[in-house]
Amino acid sequence: LPLMQSLRRPGAWERCRRVVEERTAERFEMSCTVDGLDTLLRVTAAPLGDGFTLSLSDVTDLRYALIEMELNK
């Protein structure tokens, strides 16, 4: 459950709490370790009923590709 532990970090958890309290969507990126690999996730949290739903997208490869593009300019 390392991913769920990452969501408990103060910054991430506060954003998810804000989704519930203010009924507005939040989108942010967070790093975590998945299967021993450093991973960058794009997190979208949106209100759903009296809670919220999460969408997680692994954007690690995209981030490395963008860095490589910048370095090769």
Backbone atoms as SQL, in Angstrom:
CREATE TABLE atoms (id INTEGER PRIMARY KEY, chain TEXT, resi INTEGER, resn TEXT, atom TEXT, x REAL, y REAL, z REAL);
INSERT INTO atoms VALUES
  (1, 'A', 1, 'LEU', 'N', 0.788, -1.203, 0.000),
  (2, 'A', 1, 'LEU', 'CA', 0.000, 0.000, 0.000),
  (3, 'A', 1, 'LEU', 'C', 0.839, 1.281, 0.000),
  (4, 'A', 2, 'PRO', 'N', 2.042, 1.293, -0.606),
  (5, 'A', 2, 'PRO', 'CA', 2.840, 2.525, -0.596),
  (6, 'A', 2, 'PRO', 'C', 2.118, 3.688, -1.258),
  (7, 'A', 3, 'LEU', 'N', 1.317, 3.412, -2.259),
  (8, 'A', 3, 'LEU', 'CA', 0.598, 4.479, -2.944),
  (9, 'A', 3, 'LEU', 'C', -0.386, 5.149, -1.996),
  (10, 'A', 4, 'MET', 'N', -1.126, 4.370, -1.250),
  (11, 'A', 4, 'MET', 'CA', -2.090, 4.941, -0.313),
  (12, 'A', 4, 'MET', 'C', -1.378, 5.728, 0.785),
  (13, 'A', 5, 'GLN', 'N', -0.200, 5.260, 1.202),
  (14, 'A', 5, 'GLN', 'CA', 0.574, 6.003, 2.197),
  (15, 'A', 5, 'GLN', 'C', 1.007, 7.346, 1.631),
  (16, 'A', 6, 'SER', 'N', 1.341, 7.384, 0.340),
  (17, 'A', 6, 'SER', 'CA', 1.730, 8.646, -0.294),
  (18, 'A', 6, 'SER', 'C', 0.583, 9.645, -0.283),
  (19, 'A', 7, 'LEU', 'N', -0.630, 9.163, -0.446),
  (20, 'A', 7, 'LEU', 'CA', -1.794, 10.054, -0.426),
  (21, 'A', 7, 'LEU', 'C', -2.053, 10.612, 0.966),
  (22, 'A', 8, 'ARG', 'N', -1.488, 9.994, 1.982),
  (23, 'A', 8, 'ARG', 'CA', -1.662, 10.479, 3.356),
  (24, 'A', 8, 'ARG', 'C', -0.695, 11.610, 3.695),
  (25, 'A', 9, 'ARG', 'N', 0.246, 11.890, 2.798),
  (26, 'A', 9, 'ARG', 'CA', 1.159, 13.001, 3.060),
  (27, 'A', 9, 'ARG', 'C', 0.341, 14.270, 3.243),
  (28, 'A', 10, 'PRO', 'N', 0.818, 15.172, 4.101),
  (29, 'A', 10, 'PRO', 'CA', 0.037, 16.380, 4.378),
  (30, 'A', 10, 'PRO', 'C', -0.420, 17.146, 3.134),
  (31, 'A', 11, 'GLY', 'N', 0.432, 17.397, 2.168),
  (32, 'A', 11, 'GLY', 'CA', 0.024, 18.170, 0.993),
  (33, 'A', 11, 'GLY', 'C', -1.057, 17.489, 0.182),
  (34, 'A', 12, 'ALA', 'N', -0.883, 16.197, -0.085),
  (35, 'A', 12, 'ALA', 'CA', -1.852, 15.456, -0.889),
  (36, 'A', 12, 'ALA', 'C', -3.175, 15.307, -0.137),
  (37, 'A', 13, 'TRP', 'N', -3.086, 14.939, 1.131),
  (38, 'A', 13, 'TRP', 'CA', -4.306, 14.716, 1.898),
  (39, 'A', 13, 'TRP', 'C', -5.108, 16.003, 2.045),
  (40, 'A', 14, 'GLU', 'N', -4.439, 17.133, 2.250),
  (41, 'A', 14, 'GLU', 'CA', -5.134, 18.410, 2.367),
  (42, 'A', 14, 'GLU', 'C', -5.893, 18.733, 1.082),
  (43, 'A', 15, 'ARG', 'N', -5.296, 18.431, -0.057),
  (44, 'A', 15, 'ARG', 'CA', -5.978, 18.709, -1.331),
  (45, 'A', 15, 'ARG', 'C', -7.211, 17.838, -1.493),
  (46, 'A', 16, 'CYS', 'N', -7.110, 16.572, -1.089),
  (47, 'A', 16, 'CYS', 'CA', -8.269, 15.676, -1.169),
  (48, 'A', 16, 'CYS', 'C', -9.360, 16.126, -0.199),
  (49, 'A', 17, 'ARG', 'N', -8.970, 16.566, 0.974),
  (50, 'A', 17, 'ARG', 'CA', -9.934, 17.064, 1.956),
  (51, 'A', 17, 'ARG', 'C', -10.655, 18.298, 1.415),
  (52, 'A', 18, 'ARG', 'N', -9.903, 19.165, 0.725),
  (53, 'A', 18, 'ARG', 'CA', -10.493, 20.379, 0.145),
  (54, 'A', 18, 'ARG', 'C', -11.551, 20.018, -0.910),
  (55, 'A', 19, 'VAL', 'N', -11.316, 18.952, -1.656),
  (56, 'A', 19, 'VAL', 'CA', -12.300, 18.506, -2.659),
  (57, 'A', 19, 'VAL', 'C', -13.631, 18.212, -1.984),
  (58, 'A', 20, 'VAL', 'N', -13.578, 17.527, -0.858),
  (59, 'A', 20, 'VAL', 'CA', -14.804, 17.165, -0.142),
  (60, 'A', 20, 'VAL', 'C', -15.462, 18.411, 0.463),
  (61, 'A', 21, 'GLU', 'N', -14.662, 19.256, 1.093),
  (62, 'A', 21, 'GLU', 'CA', -15.219, 20.417, 1.791),
  (63, 'A', 21, 'GLU', 'C', -15.726, 21.498, 0.844),
  (64, 'A', 22, 'GLU', 'N', -14.975, 21.774, -0.225),
  (65, 'A', 22, 'GLU', 'CA', -15.330, 22.869, -1.126),
  (66, 'A', 22, 'GLU', 'C', -16.056, 22.404, -2.386),
  (67, 'A', 23, 'ARG', 'N', -16.141, 21.084, -2.570),
  (68, 'A', 23, 'ARG', 'CA', -16.840, 20.493, -3.726),
  (69, 'A', 23, 'ARG', 'C', -16.256, 20.985, -5.047),
  (70, 'A', 24, 'THR', 'N', -14.925, 21.114, -5.100),
  (71, 'A', 24, 'THR', 'CA', -14.234, 21.501, -6.323),
  (72, 'A', 24, 'THR', 'C', -13.162, 20.463, -6.628),
  (73, 'A', 25, 'ALA', 'N', -12.879, 20.276, -7.897),
  (74, 'A', 25, 'ALA', 'CA', -11.865, 19.296, -8.316),
  (75, 'A', 25, 'ALA', 'C', -10.461, 19.844, -8.061),
  (76, 'A', 26, 'GLU', 'N', -9.523, 18.947, -7.833),
  (77, 'A', 26, 'GLU', 'CA', -8.113, 19.284, -7.647),
  (78, 'A', 26, 'GLU', 'C', -7.295, 18.402, -8.578),
  (79, 'A', 27, 'ARG', 'N', -6.235, 18.978, -9.140),
  (80, 'A', 27, 'ARG', 'CA', -5.314, 18.208, -9.975),
  (81, 'A', 27, 'ARG', 'C', -3.909, 18.573, -9.547),
  (82, 'A', 28, 'PHE', 'N', -3.093, 17.543, -9.277),
  (83, 'A', 28, 'PHE', 'CA', -1.722, 17.777, -8.836),
  (84, 'A', 28, 'PHE', 'C', -0.866, 16.560, -9.169),
  (85, 'A', 29, 'GLU', 'N', 0.440, 16.737, -9.053),
  (86, 'A', 29, 'GLU', 'CA', 1.366, 15.635, -9.268),
  (87, 'A', 29, 'GLU', 'C', 2.034, 15.305, -7.946),
  (88, 'A', 30, 'MET', 'N', 2.337, 14.026, -7.769),
  (89, 'A', 30, 'MET', 'CA', 3.051, 13.607, -6.575),
  (90, 'A', 30, 'MET', 'C', 3.976, 12.459, -6.929),
  (91, 'A', 31, 'SER', 'N', 5.070, 12.380, -6.222),
  (92, 'A', 31, 'SER', 'CA', 6.004, 11.285, -6.429),
  (93, 'A', 31, 'SER', 'C', 5.781, 10.241, -5.353),
  (94, 'A', 32, 'CYS', 'N', 6.027, 8.997, -5.729),
  (95, 'A', 32, 'CYS', 'CA', 5.925, 7.895, -4.788),
  (96, 'A', 32, 'CYS', 'C', 6.776, 6.750, -5.321),
  (97, 'A', 33, 'THR', 'N', 6.905, 5.718, -4.543),
  (98, 'A', 33, 'THR', 'CA', 7.651, 4.532, -4.955),
  (99, 'A', 33, 'THR', 'C', 6.648, 3.414, -5.192),
  (100, 'A', 34, 'VAL', 'N', 6.674, 2.855, -6.401),
  (101, 'A', 34, 'VAL', 'CA', 5.784, 1.756, -6.760),
  (102, 'A', 34, 'VAL', 'C', 6.662, 0.612, -7.250),
  (103, 'A', 35, 'ASP', 'N', 6.553, -0.537, -6.605),
  (104, 'A', 35, 'ASP', 'CA', 7.380, -1.705, -6.954),
  (105, 'A', 35, 'ASP', 'C', 8.867, -1.363, -6.970),
  (106, 'A', 36, 'GLY', 'N', 9.287, -0.519, -6.034),
  (107, 'A', 36, 'GLY', 'CA', 10.691, -0.163, -5.915),
  (108, 'A', 36, 'GLY', 'C', 11.174, 0.898, -6.884),
  (109, 'A', 37, 'LEU', 'N', 10.285, 1.445, -7.710),
  (110, 'A', 37, 'LEU', 'CA', 10.656, 2.460, -8.695),
  (111, 'A', 37, 'LEU', 'C', 10.069, 3.814, -8.318),
  (112, 'A', 38, 'ASP', 'N', 10.881, 4.864, -8.464),
  (113, 'A', 38, 'ASP', 'CA', 10.369, 6.215, -8.269),
  (114, 'A', 38, 'ASP', 'C', 9.389, 6.518, -9.385),
  (115, 'A', 39, 'THR', 'N', 8.210, 6.944, -9.012),
  (116, 'A', 39, 'THR', 'CA', 7.125, 7.140, -9.972),
  (117, 'A', 39, 'THR', 'C', 6.499, 8.510, -9.756),
  (118, 'A', 40, 'LEU', 'N', 6.164, 9.178, -10.843),
  (119, 'A', 40, 'LEU', 'CA', 5.462, 10.455, -10.776),
  (120, 'A', 40, 'LEU', 'C', 4.029, 10.224, -11.237),
  (121, 'A', 41, 'LEU', 'N', 3.096, 10.577, -10.383),
  (122, 'A', 41, 'LEU', 'CA', 1.677, 10.376, -10.684),
  (123, 'A', 41, 'LEU', 'C', 0.973, 11.714, -10.814),
  (124, 'A', 42, 'ARG', 'N', 0.087, 11.812, -11.806),
  (125, 'A', 42, 'ARG', 'CA', -0.830, 12.943, -11.892),
  (126, 'A', 42, 'ARG', 'C', -2.117, 12.470, -11.220),
  (127, 'A', 43, 'VAL', 'N', -2.537, 13.217, -10.231),
  (128, 'A', 43, 'VAL', 'CA', -3.713, 12.862, -9.432),
  (129, 'A', 43, 'VAL', 'C', -4.815, 13.865, -9.729),
  (130, 'A', 44, 'THR', 'N', -5.995, 13.348, -10.044),
  (131, 'A', 44, 'THR', 'CA', -7.176, 14.187, -10.187),
  (132, 'A', 44, 'THR', 'C', -8.187, 13.703, -9.157),
  (133, 'A', 45, 'ALA', 'N', -8.589, 14.604, -8.287),
  (134, 'A', 45, 'ALA', 'CA', -9.591, 14.291, -7.269),
  (135, 'A', 45, 'ALA', 'C', -10.828, 15.123, -7.569),
  (136, 'A', 46, 'ALA', 'N', -11.975, 14.470, -7.608),
  (137, 'A', 46, 'ALA', 'CA', -13.221, 15.165, -7.928),
  (138, 'A', 46, 'ALA', 'C', -14.301, 14.749, -6.934),
  (139, 'A', 47, 'PRO', 'N', -15.188, 15.670, -6.588),
  (140, 'A', 47, 'PRO', 'CA', -16.269, 15.348, -5.661),
  (141, 'A', 47, 'PRO', 'C', -17.168, 14.246, -6.228),
  (142, 'A', 48, 'LEU', 'N', -17.614, 13.369, -5.346),
  (143, 'A', 48, 'LEU', 'CA', -18.544, 12.306, -5.733),
  (144, 'A', 48, 'LEU', 'C', -19.401, 11.984, -4.509),
  (145, 'A', 49, 'GLY', 'N', -20.687, 12.267, -4.604),
  (146, 'A', 49, 'GLY', 'CA', -21.568, 12.051, -3.463),
  (147, 'A', 49, 'GLY', 'C', -21.080, 12.862, -2.277),
  (148, 'A', 50, 'ASP', 'N', -20.934, 12.205, -1.133),
  (149, 'A', 50, 'ASP', 'CA', -20.420, 12.911, 0.045),
  (150, 'A', 50, 'ASP', 'C', -18.925, 12.667, 0.242),
  (151, 'A', 51, 'GLY', 'N', -18.256, 12.155, -0.793),
  (152, 'A', 51, 'GLY', 'CA', -16.819, 11.900, -0.742),
  (153, 'A', 51, 'GLY', 'C', -16.144, 12.415, -1.999),
  (154, 'A', 52, 'PHE', 'N', -15.198, 11.630, -2.509),
  (155, 'A', 52, 'PHE', 'CA', -14.499, 12.019, -3.721),
  (156, 'A', 52, 'PHE', 'C', -13.996, 10.783, -4.450),
  (157, 'A', 53, 'THR', 'N', -13.657, 10.973, -5.702),
  (158, 'A', 53, 'THR', 'CA', -13.074, 9.909, -6.506),
  (159, 'A', 53, 'THR', 'C', -11.688, 10.361, -6.959),
  (160, 'A', 54, 'LEU', 'N', -10.787, 9.396, -7.131),
  (161, 'A', 54, 'LEU', 'CA', -9.423, 9.691, -7.558),
  (162, 'A', 54, 'LEU', 'C', -9.153, 9.052, -8.911),
  (163, 'A', 55, 'SER', 'N', -8.437, 9.773, -9.729),
  (164, 'A', 55, 'SER', 'CA', -7.910, 9.242, -10.979),
  (165, 'A', 55, 'SER', 'C', -6.397, 9.405, -10.909),
  (166, 'A', 56, 'LEU', 'N', -5.657, 8.320, -11.098),
  (167, 'A', 56, 'LEU', 'CA', -4.202, 8.341, -11.015),
  (168, 'A', 56, 'LEU', 'C', -3.620, 7.955, -12.368),
  (169, 'A', 57, 'SER', 'N', -2.698, 8.778, -12.866),
  (170, 'A', 57, 'SER', 'CA', -2.036, 8.493, -14.138),
  (171, 'A', 57, 'SER', 'C', -0.535, 8.543, -13.929),
  (172, 'A', 58, 'ASP', 'N', 0.165, 7.506, -14.377),
  (173, 'A', 58, 'ASP', 'CA', 1.617, 7.472, -14.280),
  (174, 'A', 58, 'ASP', 'C', 2.182, 8.346, -15.397),
  (175, 'A', 59, 'VAL', 'N', 2.826, 9.444, -15.031),
  (176, 'A', 59, 'VAL', 'CA', 3.385, 10.368, -16.013),
  (177, 'A', 59, 'VAL', 'C', 4.917, 10.404, -15.939),
  (178, 'A', 60, 'THR', 'N', 5.503, 9.372, -15.354),
  (179, 'A', 60, 'THR', 'CA', 6.949, 9.302, -15.187),
  (180, 'A', 60, 'THR', 'C', 7.664, 9.379, -16.534),
  (181, 'A', 61, 'ASP', 'N', 7.287, 8.523, -17.478),
  (182, 'A', 61, 'ASP', 'CA', 7.949, 8.516, -18.787),
  (183, 'A', 61, 'ASP', 'C', 7.786, 9.841, -19.510),
  (184, 'A', 62, 'LEU', 'N', 6.616, 10.433, -19.408),
  (185, 'A', 62, 'LEU', 'CA', 6.374, 11.729, -20.038),
  (186, 'A', 62, 'LEU', 'C', 7.299, 12.784, -19.450),
  (187, 'A', 63, 'ARG', 'N', 7.450, 12.804, -18.149),
  (188, 'A', 63, 'ARG', 'CA', 8.319, 13.787, -17.501),
  (189, 'A', 63, 'ARG', 'C', 9.768, 13.613, -17.955),
  (190, 'A', 64, 'TYR', 'N', 10.252, 12.363, -18.008),
  (191, 'A', 64, 'TYR', 'CA', 11.627, 12.119, -18.464),
  (192, 'A', 64, 'TYR', 'C', 11.804, 12.523, -19.922),
  (193, 'A', 65, 'ALA', 'N', 10.799, 12.287, -20.754),
  (194, 'A', 65, 'ALA', 'CA', 10.881, 12.672, -22.164),
  (195, 'A', 65, 'ALA', 'C', 10.956, 14.196, -22.301),
  (196, 'A', 66, 'LEU', 'N', 10.186, 14.912, -21.512),
  (197, 'A', 66, 'LEU', 'CA', 10.222, 16.378, -21.552),
  (198, 'A', 66, 'LEU', 'C', 11.581, 16.905, -21.099),
  (199, 'A', 67, 'ILE', 'N', 12.145, 16.293, -20.066),
  (200, 'A', 67, 'ILE', 'CA', 13.478, 16.706, -19.595),
  (201, 'A', 67, 'ILE', 'C', 14.511, 16.451, -20.677),
  (202, 'A', 68, 'GLU', 'N', 14.441, 15.302, -21.320),
  (203, 'A', 68, 'GLU', 'CA', 15.386, 14.962, -22.384),
  (204, 'A', 68, 'GLU', 'C', 15.268, 15.944, -23.553),
  (205, 'A', 69, 'MET', 'N', 14.043, 16.316, -23.914),
  (206, 'A', 69, 'MET', 'CA', 13.839, 17.279, -24.977),
  (207, 'A', 69, 'MET', 'C', 14.495, 18.615, -24.642),
  (208, 'A', 70, 'GLU', 'N', 14.310, 19.058, -23.407),
  (209, 'A', 70, 'GLU', 'CA', 14.909, 20.331, -22.975),
  (210, 'A', 70, 'GLU', 'C', 16.428, 20.280, -23.025),
  (211, 'A', 71, 'LEU', 'N', 16.992, 19.144, -22.634),
  (212, 'A', 71, 'LEU', 'CA', 18.437, 19.022, -22.631),
  (213, 'A', 71, 'LEU', 'C', 19.033, 18.985, -24.034),
  (214, 'A', 72, 'ASN', 'N', 18.258, 18.535, -25.003),
  (215, 'A', 72, 'ASN', 'CA', 18.746, 18.384, -26.385),
  (216, 'A', 72, 'ASN', 'C', 18.429, 19.575, -27.269),
  (217, 'A', 73, 'LYS', 'N', 17.966, 20.667, -26.689),
  (218, 'A', 73, 'LYS', 'CA', 17.656, 21.868, -27.480),
  (219, 'A', 73, 'LYS', 'C', 18.914, 22.488, -28.025);
